[in-house]
Each structure stands twice: as C-alpha cells, then as structure tokens.
Short mmCIF file of C-alpha atoms in Angstrom, two decimals:
data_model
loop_
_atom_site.label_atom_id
_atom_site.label_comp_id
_atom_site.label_asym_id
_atom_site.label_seq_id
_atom_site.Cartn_x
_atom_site.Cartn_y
_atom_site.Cartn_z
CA UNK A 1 0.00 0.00 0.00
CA UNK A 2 1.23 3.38 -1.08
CA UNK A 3 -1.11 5.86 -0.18
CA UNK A 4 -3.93 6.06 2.18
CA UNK A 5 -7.26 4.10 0.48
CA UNK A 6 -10.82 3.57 2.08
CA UNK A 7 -13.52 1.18 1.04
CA UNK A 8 -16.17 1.49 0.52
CA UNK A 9 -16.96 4.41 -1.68
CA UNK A 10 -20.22 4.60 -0.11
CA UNK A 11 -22.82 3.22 1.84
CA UNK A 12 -26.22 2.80 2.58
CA UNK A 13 -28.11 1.25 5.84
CA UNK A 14 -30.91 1.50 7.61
CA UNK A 15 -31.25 3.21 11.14
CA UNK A 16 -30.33 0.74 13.39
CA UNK A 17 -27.73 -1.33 11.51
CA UNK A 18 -24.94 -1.60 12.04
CA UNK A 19 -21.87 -1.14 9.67
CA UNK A 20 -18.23 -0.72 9.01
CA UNK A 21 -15.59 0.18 7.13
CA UNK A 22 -11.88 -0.17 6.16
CA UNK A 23 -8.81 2.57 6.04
CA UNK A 24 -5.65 0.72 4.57
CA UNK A 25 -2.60 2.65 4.88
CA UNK A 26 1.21 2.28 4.48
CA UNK A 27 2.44 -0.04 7.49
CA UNK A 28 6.62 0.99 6.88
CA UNK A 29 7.16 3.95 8.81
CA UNK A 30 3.79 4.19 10.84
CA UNK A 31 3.72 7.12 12.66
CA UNK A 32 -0.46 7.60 13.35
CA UNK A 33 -4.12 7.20 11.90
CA UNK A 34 -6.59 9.75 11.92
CA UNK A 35 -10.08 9.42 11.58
CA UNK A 36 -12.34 12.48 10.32
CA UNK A 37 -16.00 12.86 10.15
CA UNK A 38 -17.32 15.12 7.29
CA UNK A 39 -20.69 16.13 7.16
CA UNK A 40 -21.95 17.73 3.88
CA UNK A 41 -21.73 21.68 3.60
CA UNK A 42 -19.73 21.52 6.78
CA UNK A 43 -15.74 20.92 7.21
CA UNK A 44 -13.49 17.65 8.31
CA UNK A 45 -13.91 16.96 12.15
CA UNK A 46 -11.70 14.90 14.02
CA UNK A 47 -12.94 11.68 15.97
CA UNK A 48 -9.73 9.50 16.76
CA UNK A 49 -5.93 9.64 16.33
CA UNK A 50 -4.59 6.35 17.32
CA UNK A 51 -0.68 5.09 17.09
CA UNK A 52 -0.33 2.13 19.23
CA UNK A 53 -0.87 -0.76 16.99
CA UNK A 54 -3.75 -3.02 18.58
CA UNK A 55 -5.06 0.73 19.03
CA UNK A 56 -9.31 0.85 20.59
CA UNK A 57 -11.25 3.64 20.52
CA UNK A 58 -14.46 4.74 21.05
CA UNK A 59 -16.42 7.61 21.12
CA UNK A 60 -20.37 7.32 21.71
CA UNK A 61 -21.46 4.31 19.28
CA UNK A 62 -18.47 4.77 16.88
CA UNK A 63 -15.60 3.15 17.71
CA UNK A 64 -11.89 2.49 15.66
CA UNK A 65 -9.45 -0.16 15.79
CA UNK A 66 -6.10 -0.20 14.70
CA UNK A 67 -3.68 -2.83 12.88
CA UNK A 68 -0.15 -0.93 12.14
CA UNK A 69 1.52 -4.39 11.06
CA UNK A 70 -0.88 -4.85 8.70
CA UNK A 71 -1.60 -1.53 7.87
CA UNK A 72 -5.38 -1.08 8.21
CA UNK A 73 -8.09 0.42 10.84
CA UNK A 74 -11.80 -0.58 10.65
CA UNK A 75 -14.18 2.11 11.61
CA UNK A 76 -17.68 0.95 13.26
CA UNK A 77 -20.77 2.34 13.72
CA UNK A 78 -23.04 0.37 16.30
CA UNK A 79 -27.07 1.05 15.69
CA UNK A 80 -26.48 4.06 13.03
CA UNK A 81 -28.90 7.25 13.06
CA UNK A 82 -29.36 9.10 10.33
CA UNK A 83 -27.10 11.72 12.07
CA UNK A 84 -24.44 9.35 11.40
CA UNK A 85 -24.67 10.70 8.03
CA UNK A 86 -21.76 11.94 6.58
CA UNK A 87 -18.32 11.09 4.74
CA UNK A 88 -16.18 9.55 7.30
CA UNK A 89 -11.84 10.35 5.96
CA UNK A 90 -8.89 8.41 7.34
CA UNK A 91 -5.66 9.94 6.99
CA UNK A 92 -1.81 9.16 7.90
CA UNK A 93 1.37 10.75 7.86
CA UNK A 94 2.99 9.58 5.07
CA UNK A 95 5.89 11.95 3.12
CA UNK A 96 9.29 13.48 3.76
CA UNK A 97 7.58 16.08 5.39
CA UNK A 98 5.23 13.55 7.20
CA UNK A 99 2.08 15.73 6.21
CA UNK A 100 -1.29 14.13 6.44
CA UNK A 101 -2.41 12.63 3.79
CA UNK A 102 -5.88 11.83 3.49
CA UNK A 103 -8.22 8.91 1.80
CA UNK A 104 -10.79 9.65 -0.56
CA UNK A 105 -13.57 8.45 2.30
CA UNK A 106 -16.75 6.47 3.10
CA UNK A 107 -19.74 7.96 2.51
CA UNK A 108 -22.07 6.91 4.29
CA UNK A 109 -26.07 7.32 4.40
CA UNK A 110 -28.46 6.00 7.40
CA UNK A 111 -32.10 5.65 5.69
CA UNK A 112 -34.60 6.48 8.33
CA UNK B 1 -11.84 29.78 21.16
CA UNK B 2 -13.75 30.70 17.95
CA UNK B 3 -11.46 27.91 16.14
CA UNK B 4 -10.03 28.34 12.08
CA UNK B 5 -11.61 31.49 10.66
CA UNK B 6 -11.40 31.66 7.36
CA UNK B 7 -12.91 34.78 4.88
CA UNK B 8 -14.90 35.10 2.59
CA UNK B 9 -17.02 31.94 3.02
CA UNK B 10 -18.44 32.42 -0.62
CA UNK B 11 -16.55 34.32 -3.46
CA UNK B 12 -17.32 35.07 -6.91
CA UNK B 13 -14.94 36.04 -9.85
CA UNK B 14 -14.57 36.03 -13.53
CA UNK B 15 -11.77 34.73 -14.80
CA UNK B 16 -8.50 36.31 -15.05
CA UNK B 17 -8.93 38.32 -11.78
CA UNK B 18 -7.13 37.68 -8.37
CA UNK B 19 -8.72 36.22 -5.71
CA UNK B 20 -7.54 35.93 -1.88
CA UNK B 21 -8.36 33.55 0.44
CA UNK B 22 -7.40 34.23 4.07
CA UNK B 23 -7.47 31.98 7.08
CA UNK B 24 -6.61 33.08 10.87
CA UNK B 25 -5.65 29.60 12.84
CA UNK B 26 -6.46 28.67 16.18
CA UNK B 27 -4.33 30.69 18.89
CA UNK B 28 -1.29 28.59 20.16
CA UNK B 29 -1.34 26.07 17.07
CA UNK B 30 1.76 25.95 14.80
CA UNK B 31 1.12 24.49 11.89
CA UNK B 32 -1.09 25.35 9.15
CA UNK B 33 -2.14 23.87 6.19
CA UNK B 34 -4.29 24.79 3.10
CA UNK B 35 -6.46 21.93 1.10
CA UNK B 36 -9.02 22.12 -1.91
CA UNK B 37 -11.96 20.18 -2.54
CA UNK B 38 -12.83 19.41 -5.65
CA UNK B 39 -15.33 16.35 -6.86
CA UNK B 40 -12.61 15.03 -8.84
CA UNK B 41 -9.60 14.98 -6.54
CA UNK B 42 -11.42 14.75 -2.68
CA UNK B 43 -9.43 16.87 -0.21
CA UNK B 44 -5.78 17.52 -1.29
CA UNK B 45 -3.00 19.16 0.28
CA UNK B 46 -2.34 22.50 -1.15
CA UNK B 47 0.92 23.62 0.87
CA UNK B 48 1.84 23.22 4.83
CA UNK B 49 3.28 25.77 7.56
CA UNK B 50 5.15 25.34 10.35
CA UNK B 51 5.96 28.52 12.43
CA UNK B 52 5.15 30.43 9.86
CA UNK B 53 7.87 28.43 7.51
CA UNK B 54 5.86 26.40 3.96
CA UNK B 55 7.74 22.78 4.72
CA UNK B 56 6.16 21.36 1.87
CA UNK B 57 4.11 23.59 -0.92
CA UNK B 58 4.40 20.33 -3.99
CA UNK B 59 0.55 20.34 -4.05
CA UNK B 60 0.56 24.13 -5.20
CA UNK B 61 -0.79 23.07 -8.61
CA UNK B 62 0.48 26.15 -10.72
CA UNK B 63 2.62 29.54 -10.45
CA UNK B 64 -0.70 31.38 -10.01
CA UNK B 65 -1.52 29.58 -6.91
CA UNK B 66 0.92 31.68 -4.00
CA UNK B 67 0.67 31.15 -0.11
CA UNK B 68 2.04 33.33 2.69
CA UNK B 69 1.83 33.30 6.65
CA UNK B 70 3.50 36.67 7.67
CA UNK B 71 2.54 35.86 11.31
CA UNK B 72 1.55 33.03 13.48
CA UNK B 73 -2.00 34.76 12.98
CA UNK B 74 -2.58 34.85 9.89
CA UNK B 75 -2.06 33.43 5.94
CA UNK B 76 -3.15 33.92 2.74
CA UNK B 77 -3.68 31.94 -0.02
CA UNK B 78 -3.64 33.87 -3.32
CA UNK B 79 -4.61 33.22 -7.06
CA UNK B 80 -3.17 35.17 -9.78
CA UNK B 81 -4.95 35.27 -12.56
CA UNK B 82 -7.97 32.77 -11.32
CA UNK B 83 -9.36 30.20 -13.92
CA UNK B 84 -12.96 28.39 -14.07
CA UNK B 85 -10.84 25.10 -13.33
CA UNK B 86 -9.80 26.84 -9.51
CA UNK B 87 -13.73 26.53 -8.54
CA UNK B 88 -13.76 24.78 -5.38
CA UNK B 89 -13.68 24.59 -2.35
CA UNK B 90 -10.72 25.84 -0.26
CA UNK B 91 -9.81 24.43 3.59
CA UNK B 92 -7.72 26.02 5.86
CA UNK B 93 -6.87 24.34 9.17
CA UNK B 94 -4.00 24.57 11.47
CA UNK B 95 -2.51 22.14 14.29
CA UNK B 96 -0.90 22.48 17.78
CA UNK B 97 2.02 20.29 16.49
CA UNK B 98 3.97 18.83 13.33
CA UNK B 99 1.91 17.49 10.35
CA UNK B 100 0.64 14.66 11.96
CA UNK B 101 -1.33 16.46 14.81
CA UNK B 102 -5.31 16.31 15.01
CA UNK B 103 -6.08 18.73 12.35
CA UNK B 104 -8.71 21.45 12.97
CA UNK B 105 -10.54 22.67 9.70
CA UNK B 106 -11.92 26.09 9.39
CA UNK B 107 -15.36 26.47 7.85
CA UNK B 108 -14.04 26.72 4.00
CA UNK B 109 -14.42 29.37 1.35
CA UNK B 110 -16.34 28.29 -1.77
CA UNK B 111 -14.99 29.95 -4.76
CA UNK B 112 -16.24 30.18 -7.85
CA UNK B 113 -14.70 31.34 -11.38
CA UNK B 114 -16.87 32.36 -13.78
#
C-alpha cells in the first residue's frame, strides 16, 4: 500500500444497523491514523488519532481499531442514526515532510 | 476559542482576476495547512506551515496559486490570474504540532470562477 485508500466508496443502511468500514494505509514507517468525520456543507472533524498498533477507541457508538503491522483500521458504527450521516476520511502521515495525507472516504447514508 | 476562521465563506470572480483567500488559525497552534476540494480529486493538500515556515508547498498546482503566513496569525492563499478550473472549495486548518497532529478545519471558502 502506497497511499492512504478507504472502502467502501459509499454506503447505505438502515437506522439501526450496524456497519463498518476499512482505512488501509502504508504499514513501513507508521507514525499515526486519523479518523475524520465530514458532514456535507460543513468541514473535516476529528474523531480518533490512534498510534499504538492493537489501538481501541471509542467515542459514543463509533468506535476504531487499529492494525499498524498490517496496515489497516476498521471504523464501526453500532445502531447508526441518520445523524451518522456523513463522509467519514482516514488519513496518515505519510511523506518526507510527514504531512497528512488523506483517503478519498466512506460515505455513508443511514435511511430512516 | 472561535477555532479556524477563514474569509470570505463564498466568493465570486470572472476569470483572469485575483482572488484571496485568508485563514486566521487557532491561537497557540503551529502548523497550518491549506487543502481544496474538488469532486474530482477529494481533499488535497495545497501547501503546509510550520511557524510560519511552507515545509512542503508540492501540491501548489500552478505559479498562479501563491501562499504566505507573515505571522503566526494569519495566511493567505492567493490566485493570480484565477481560472474556471480553480472553482472549489478551499480548507484552511492549522494544528498544535507537526503534520501529523489532530487537524482542525476552518469552515471553507467556496470559490467560484466564472
């Protein structure tokens, strides 16, 4: 893996389901994974940065995990809303300059 | 704190005339970095500050595309002369740290060339 890739493109679930989704990433040199959540006509917020590989974390009903040897992270969403909503971004460090670089994201809709 | 401010939000040109896009970043943080949106290309990396230095400006697509951050306060983003193909939207956000820091966006300025 070169650069930072997500599948899949997009999604669509019902409220209630649950779901995930994959962040692969370049495992030589693994300095951190960031997860952003994007909802439309607003900007990038960030939900986890995680390092350690083995990595767990949660924040309400989403939670991340991390696998540096392998060089992904899984993303879950446990009994989506339809304020779940939104393109959900990984992004690593990856350069000379070790400057975020970010995959093309998830988008993800929760049908009431 | 009011987080990234960026101005305008919305801008309209016609081509051929200069357009500039300024960002303030969150008090304390020390590195700032400019992306655009586009359909096409997602969210890329337009150039990157640290203390006020560009460490890494290879995603400035063109000459016309210039960046400056006089002061820890404060940076521009300038195009010179604009073209329809620059529509899109343009991210500033800035982070306590080096490059790999939680980033935090500002709200974006969506600019159109006519």
């Amino acid at each position: 893996i070169l650069n930072v890739e997500q599948s899949p493109q997009s999604l669509h679930v019902q409220e209630g389901d649950s779901t995930n989704f994959t962040c692969s990433f370049p495992s030589s040199n693994f300095y951190a994974l960031h997860w952003y959540r994007w909802e439309t006509a607003k900007s990038p917020e960030a939900l986890f940065v995680m390092t350690l590989n083995g990595d767990e974390k949660k924040k309400g009903q989403i939670s991340a995990t991390l696998n540096t040897k392998e060089g992904y992270s899984y993303l879950y969403i446990k009994g989506s809303q339809p304020e779940d909503s939104a393109t959900y971004l990984c992004a690593s460090p990856t350069g000379s300059a070790r400057q975020l670089t970010f995959g093309s994201g998830t988008q993800l809709t929760v049908l009431p | 704190d009011a987080g990234v401010i960026q101005s305008p939000r919305h801008e309209v040109t016609e081509m051929g005339q200069e357009v500039t896009l300024r960002c303030k970043p969150i008090s304390g943080h020390n590195s700032l970095f400019w992306y655009r949106q586009t359909m096409m290309r997602g969210l890329e990396l337009l150039i990157y500050f640290n203390n006020n230095v560009p460490i890494d400006d290879s995603g400035m697509p063109e000459d016309r595309f210039s960046a400056k951050m006089p002061n820890a306060s404060f940076s521009t983003l300038k195009i010179q002369p604009s073209e329809p193909r620059d529509s899109a939207v343009y991210f500033c956000a800035s982070s306590f740290g080096t490059s790999s820091d939680t980033q935090y966006f500002g709200p974006g300025t969506r600019l159109t060339v006519l």
